[in-house]
Structures are given as structure tokens and as C-alpha cells.
């Protein structure tokens, strides 16, 4: 069963940079999560689990089937392209109202950690050097027609086959990728944006799912390494002082 965590759907806008109050420059990814609308709820009594269905992104009417048109017309909302359920506690689900648009600050707080799920960029058919980071052959005098090959893949008479899971050439990328514990630097309700530290899976304009962090749910982001080092030094000084007091 998926972890009961709130979240939002969004679109990756691209990367830029920002400056922290301490003056440090940080590379960030901007994700648009505005216009997320609650489309429905799942209850334990009726469905066997508690969840909230959220939609994001505009979808042309010509691409909607009758079932989707019926749902959107009933809720009096514009058709959406990206729909997903978020499992959560019933008390938490009661705070969401069907048909209402969610503000980013209703779900996320700045300087906390989130998990981001996206579809990685497709690289097409690739060789073993790019796909598995294997070493190339010697490109010097005496080498002929064997520079980026995968090498031998077979065995002898026993077992007489290629082992399953052998690292070989093939399709690379275009996978569902989850990056955990990304620092949420800023939440902007007016623009419907989330500013995340570092990179996010997928290309620009790709859809992503942002949830509250599963490994660091209550942790607070430390903006600079200098701040961390200062706390470590202060702890070291206190420890030395305590050790000196014991010796006396």
C-alpha cells in the first residue's frame, strides 16, 4: 500500500538560480503546480481506502471522452490532462473540498523536503559505454575495429547460455524516476510555483508528482554548509569544555 502522503501535480518549467539570505547562489528547478483541482475522494466505507483525486493541466475538449466530459461538467471545472490519486488519512482527506483549486501553500511549506517523481529523458538505443559506464578498449597502435564494443558475453559448454541481467546495449532512459529528499526552497502562491533545490527528473514541460518526503517528513532545510559547520564547531567547543570540566 502506498504511503499516506499529501502532494500535488505539476509541470517542470526549467532551471534557474537564486540567492539565499546568506548570499549563497543555489541552482534550482521551478515547477508550476497552480490550477491543481480536487476531482474526487475515495472513502474507506465505499472504496476500501482513503484518497483524494487531483487533476492538473488543461486538456482540449476534442480529446475528452464522454466519461471525462461528464465528470468535468458535473464538477463545473475545465478538463484536465494529468490525474492522480494521493492516499491519505480520512481526517486529512476531509480538509480537501471537491471542485476547489488547491494553493501550493495548502500542501507544502518552504524549507522542507519533498519527493519528486518524473519520467526521465529518453536516450534511445545506446551502447555499453554510455548506458553502463563501461571502459572503452585501447585506442592505440595495433587496435582494429574494436573500440566501444561490449566484449564477450557467452560462457563455455556449462551453462551454455548468456546469463540473465547481462549488461548489454539497449534502450536507455524514458523511465519512471523518483528523487527523494529534495529541498523545497520557496513556495509562491501568487504564481503557483514551487522552487526546488537541484535537478528534477525529465525535460522541460514534463509532468511531475511532488509529495511530502517519506524519509525526512519533519526535517528543516539548512541553507548553507557554513551554517552546518558553525553548528558542528559550536558542538565541538561545548564538548571540549565539558571534558575539561570533568578533568578538573
Short mmCIF file of C-alpha atoms in Angstrom, two decimals:
data_model
loop_
_atom_site.label_atom_id
_atom_site.label_comp_id
_atom_site.label_asym_id
_atom_site.label_seq_id
_atom_site.Cartn_x
_atom_site.Cartn_y
_atom_site.Cartn_z
CA UNK A 1 0.00 0.00 0.00
CA UNK A 2 1.44 3.45 -0.89
CA UNK A 3 2.44 5.73 1.94
CA UNK A 4 -0.26 8.17 3.02
CA UNK A 5 1.31 11.47 1.97
CA UNK A 6 -0.17 14.61 0.52
CA UNK A 7 1.13 16.06 -2.71
CA UNK A 8 0.44 17.98 -5.89
CA UNK A 9 0.85 17.53 -9.63
CA UNK A 10 2.84 19.95 -11.72
CA UNK A 11 4.88 20.76 -14.79
CA UNK A 12 8.62 21.31 -14.86
CA UNK A 13 9.32 24.81 -16.17
CA UNK A 14 13.11 24.70 -16.15
CA UNK A 15 16.18 25.52 -14.08
CA UNK A 16 17.50 28.85 -12.85
CA UNK A 17 19.37 30.16 -9.82
CA UNK A 18 18.53 32.01 -6.65
CA UNK A 19 20.40 33.57 -3.74
CA UNK A 20 19.82 32.57 -0.12
CA UNK A 21 19.62 35.18 2.68
CA UNK A 22 23.26 34.26 3.45
CA UNK A 23 24.27 35.26 -0.08
CA UNK A 24 24.91 31.76 -1.46
CA UNK A 25 23.93 31.05 -5.04
CA UNK A 26 21.86 27.87 -5.45
CA UNK A 27 20.76 26.11 -8.63
CA UNK A 28 17.02 25.47 -8.51
CA UNK A 29 14.26 23.91 -10.59
CA UNK A 30 10.96 25.77 -10.99
CA UNK A 31 7.80 23.61 -11.07
CA UNK A 32 4.34 25.01 -11.80
CA UNK A 33 1.70 23.43 -9.54
CA UNK A 34 -1.03 26.07 -9.81
CA UNK A 35 -4.51 25.10 -11.01
CA UNK A 36 -4.44 21.71 -9.25
CA UNK A 37 -8.12 20.87 -8.71
CA UNK A 38 -9.71 18.24 -6.48
CA UNK A 39 -11.76 15.92 -8.70
CA UNK A 40 -12.99 13.39 -6.17
CA UNK A 41 -12.48 11.47 -2.97
CA UNK A 42 -12.16 7.79 -2.09
CA UNK A 43 -13.56 6.65 1.25
CA UNK A 44 -12.94 3.54 3.30
CA UNK A 45 -16.66 2.77 3.50
CA UNK A 46 -17.23 2.86 -0.26
CA UNK A 47 -13.84 2.13 -1.85
CA UNK A 48 -11.89 0.37 0.89
CA UNK A 49 -9.24 3.09 1.15
CA UNK A 50 -8.99 6.82 1.73
CA UNK A 51 -7.59 9.05 -1.03
CA UNK A 52 -8.03 12.32 -2.87
CA UNK A 53 -8.08 12.53 -6.67
CA UNK A 54 -6.27 15.58 -8.06
CA UNK A 55 -6.05 16.84 -11.64
CA UNK A 56 -3.66 19.24 -13.34
CA UNK A 57 -3.13 20.73 -16.79
CA UNK A 58 -5.57 21.81 -19.46
CA UNK A 59 -6.97 19.27 -21.93
CA UNK A 60 -8.82 20.19 -25.14
CA UNK A 61 -12.48 19.20 -25.28
CA UNK A 62 -11.93 17.31 -28.54
CA UNK A 63 -9.60 14.89 -26.72
CA UNK A 64 -12.02 14.12 -23.86
CA UNK A 65 -14.24 11.05 -23.90
CA UNK A 66 -17.83 11.06 -22.66
CA UNK A 67 -16.95 9.81 -19.20
CA UNK A 68 -14.42 12.59 -18.68
CA UNK A 69 -16.80 15.23 -20.04
CA UNK A 70 -19.49 14.03 -17.66
CA UNK A 71 -17.15 14.25 -14.67
CA UNK A 72 -15.83 17.70 -15.54
CA UNK A 73 -19.26 19.13 -16.33
CA UNK A 74 -20.63 17.76 -13.06
CA UNK A 75 -17.86 19.48 -11.09
CA UNK A 76 -18.03 22.59 -13.30
CA UNK A 77 -14.27 22.56 -13.89
CA UNK A 78 -12.14 22.72 -17.03
CA UNK A 79 -10.92 19.36 -18.43
CA UNK A 80 -7.53 18.33 -17.07
CA UNK A 81 -4.86 16.19 -18.67
CA UNK A 82 -2.96 14.72 -15.69
CA UNK A 83 -4.98 12.91 -12.97
CA UNK A 84 -3.64 11.04 -9.97
CA UNK A 85 -4.76 9.83 -6.55
CA UNK A 86 -2.99 10.61 -3.28
CA UNK A 87 -3.70 8.23 -0.43
CA UNK A 88 -4.02 9.88 2.97
CA UNK A 89 -5.76 9.59 6.31
CA UNK A 90 -9.53 10.22 6.33
CA UNK A 91 -9.12 13.24 8.63
CA UNK A 92 -6.57 14.69 6.25
CA UNK A 93 -8.81 13.99 3.24
CA UNK A 94 -11.66 15.91 4.88
CA UNK A 95 -9.67 19.13 4.55
CA UNK A 96 -9.93 18.90 0.73
CA UNK A 97 -13.13 20.09 -0.98
CA UNK A 98 -14.18 18.55 -4.29
CA UNK A 99 -14.15 21.02 -7.18
CA UNK A 100 -11.86 23.51 -5.47
CA UNK A 101 -8.46 24.63 -6.71
CA UNK A 102 -5.55 24.00 -4.35
CA UNK A 103 -2.97 26.62 -3.47
CA UNK A 104 0.61 25.32 -3.11
CA UNK A 105 0.81 26.58 0.48
CA UNK A 106 -2.13 24.34 1.45
CA UNK A 107 0.06 21.28 0.92
CA UNK A 108 3.71 22.39 1.17
CA UNK A 109 5.82 24.62 3.38
CA UNK A 110 9.03 26.32 2.37
CA UNK A 111 12.36 24.93 3.67
CA UNK A 112 11.07 21.37 3.97
CA UNK A 113 11.87 18.23 1.98
CA UNK A 114 9.81 16.65 -0.82
CA UNK A 115 9.99 13.63 -3.13
CA UNK A 116 9.62 14.22 -6.87
CA UNK A 117 8.53 11.58 -9.41
CA UNK A 118 9.00 12.16 -13.14
CA UNK A 119 9.71 10.47 -16.45
CA UNK A 120 13.40 10.65 -17.31
CA UNK A 121 14.64 11.82 -20.70
CA UNK A 122 14.77 9.11 -23.36
CA UNK A 123 18.22 8.48 -24.83
CA UNK A 124 17.25 5.94 -27.47
CA UNK A 125 19.36 2.84 -28.25
CA UNK A 126 22.76 3.23 -26.57
CA UNK A 127 25.94 1.22 -26.23
CA UNK A 128 27.50 -0.24 -23.12
CA UNK A 129 29.87 2.68 -22.55
CA UNK A 130 27.15 5.31 -22.23
CA UNK A 131 24.48 3.01 -20.80
CA UNK A 132 26.57 1.12 -18.22
CA UNK A 133 29.69 3.30 -17.96
CA UNK A 134 31.98 0.51 -19.18
CA UNK A 135 35.55 1.27 -20.20
CA UNK A 136 36.44 1.52 -23.86
CA UNK A 137 39.09 -0.64 -25.47
CA UNK A 138 42.63 0.58 -26.03
CA UNK A 139 42.66 3.12 -28.87
CA UNK A 140 46.31 2.81 -29.81
CA UNK A 141 48.57 1.20 -32.41
CA UNK A 142 47.52 -2.35 -33.15
CA UNK A 143 43.80 -1.99 -32.28
CA UNK A 144 41.42 -2.61 -35.14
CA UNK A 145 37.62 -2.21 -35.29
CA UNK A 146 37.22 -2.78 -31.53
CA UNK A 147 36.94 0.42 -29.53
CA UNK A 148 33.45 0.70 -28.00
CA UNK A 149 32.35 -2.96 -28.15
CA UNK A 150 30.72 -4.76 -25.27
CA UNK A 151 33.16 -7.64 -25.29
CA UNK A 152 32.44 -11.31 -24.71
CA UNK A 153 29.02 -12.19 -23.33
CA UNK A 154 28.96 -16.00 -23.58
CA UNK A 155 30.08 -18.90 -21.42
CA UNK A 156 31.53 -22.31 -22.16
CA UNK A 157 29.58 -25.51 -22.53
CA UNK A 158 28.31 -25.03 -18.98
CA UNK A 159 25.89 -23.29 -18.70
CA UNK A 160 25.91 -22.80 -22.46
CA UNK A 161 23.82 -19.62 -22.39
CA UNK A 162 24.00 -15.91 -21.64
CA UNK A 163 23.14 -15.12 -18.02
CA UNK A 164 20.00 -13.10 -17.39
CA UNK A 165 20.59 -9.47 -16.49
CA UNK A 166 23.77 -9.22 -18.53
CA UNK A 167 24.67 -5.56 -19.09
CA UNK A 168 24.40 -5.04 -22.82
CA UNK A 169 23.32 -2.47 -25.36
CA UNK A 170 19.67 -1.42 -25.43
CA UNK A 171 17.13 1.30 -24.79
CA UNK A 172 18.23 3.93 -22.28
CA UNK A 173 16.16 6.43 -20.34
CA UNK A 174 12.42 7.13 -20.51
CA UNK A 175 11.94 5.52 -17.08
CA UNK A 176 9.88 6.48 -14.06
CA UNK A 177 12.39 8.07 -11.70
CA UNK A 178 11.93 9.16 -8.08
CA UNK A 179 14.32 11.64 -6.45
CA UNK A 180 13.93 11.72 -2.69
CA UNK A 181 14.50 14.45 -0.12
CA UNK A 182 14.75 17.46 -2.43
CA UNK A 183 14.86 20.75 -0.57
CA UNK A 184 11.84 22.99 -1.19
CA UNK A 185 13.37 26.45 -1.20
CA UNK A 186 10.29 28.59 -1.83
CA UNK A 187 6.50 28.36 -2.27
CA UNK A 188 4.86 31.08 -4.36
CA UNK A 189 1.06 31.05 -4.25
CA UNK A 190 0.59 34.09 -6.48
CA UNK A 191 2.42 32.44 -9.37
CA UNK A 192 1.57 28.85 -8.44
CA UNK A 193 5.23 27.83 -8.33
CA UNK A 194 7.48 25.60 -6.26
CA UNK A 195 11.23 26.30 -6.23
CA UNK A 196 13.23 23.09 -5.65
CA UNK A 197 16.95 22.87 -4.97
CA UNK A 198 18.84 20.87 -7.60
CA UNK A 199 17.54 18.92 -10.57
CA UNK A 200 14.24 17.13 -11.20
CA UNK A 201 13.69 14.09 -13.47
CA UNK A 202 12.55 14.72 -17.04
CA UNK A 203 12.72 17.54 -19.54
CA UNK A 204 11.08 20.94 -19.53
CA UNK A 205 7.26 20.88 -19.74
CA UNK A 206 7.24 17.32 -18.40
CA UNK A 207 4.66 16.33 -15.78
CA UNK A 208 5.90 15.53 -12.28
CA UNK A 209 4.41 14.42 -8.99
CA UNK A 210 5.55 16.16 -5.79
CA UNK A 211 4.89 14.57 -2.40
CA UNK A 212 5.99 15.32 1.12
CA UNK A 213 9.21 13.48 1.89
CA UNK A 214 8.89 9.93 3.18
CA UNK A 215 12.37 9.77 4.76
CA UNK A 216 12.61 13.31 6.12
CA UNK A 217 9.00 14.33 6.83
CA UNK A 218 9.70 16.76 9.66
CA UNK A 219 13.23 17.88 8.80
CA UNK A 220 14.08 21.52 8.14
CA UNK A 221 16.39 22.57 5.29
CA UNK A 222 19.73 24.04 6.28
CA UNK A 223 20.51 26.63 3.69
CA UNK A 224 24.30 26.65 3.82
CA UNK A 225 27.10 24.26 4.62
CA UNK A 226 28.73 27.10 6.54
CA UNK A 227 25.77 27.09 8.90
CA UNK A 228 26.19 23.35 9.43
CA UNK A 229 29.94 23.74 10.02
CA UNK A 230 29.28 26.51 12.52
CA UNK A 231 26.92 24.26 14.48
CA UNK A 232 29.48 21.44 14.41
CA UNK A 233 32.21 23.75 15.69
CA UNK A 234 29.93 25.03 18.45
CA UNK A 235 29.12 21.45 19.44
CA UNK A 236 32.85 20.59 19.43
CA UNK A 237 33.70 23.56 21.64
CA UNK A 238 30.94 22.62 24.08
CA UNK A 239 32.19 19.03 24.15
CA UNK A 240 35.77 20.13 24.89
CA UNK A 241 34.54 22.47 27.61
CA UNK A 242 32.55 19.64 29.19
CA UNK A 243 35.61 17.33 29.00
CA UNK A 244 37.82 19.96 30.64
CA UNK A 245 35.30 20.47 33.44
CA UNK A 246 35.27 16.72 34.15
CA UNK A 247 39.10 16.60 34.40
CA UNK A 248 39.09 19.40 36.95
#
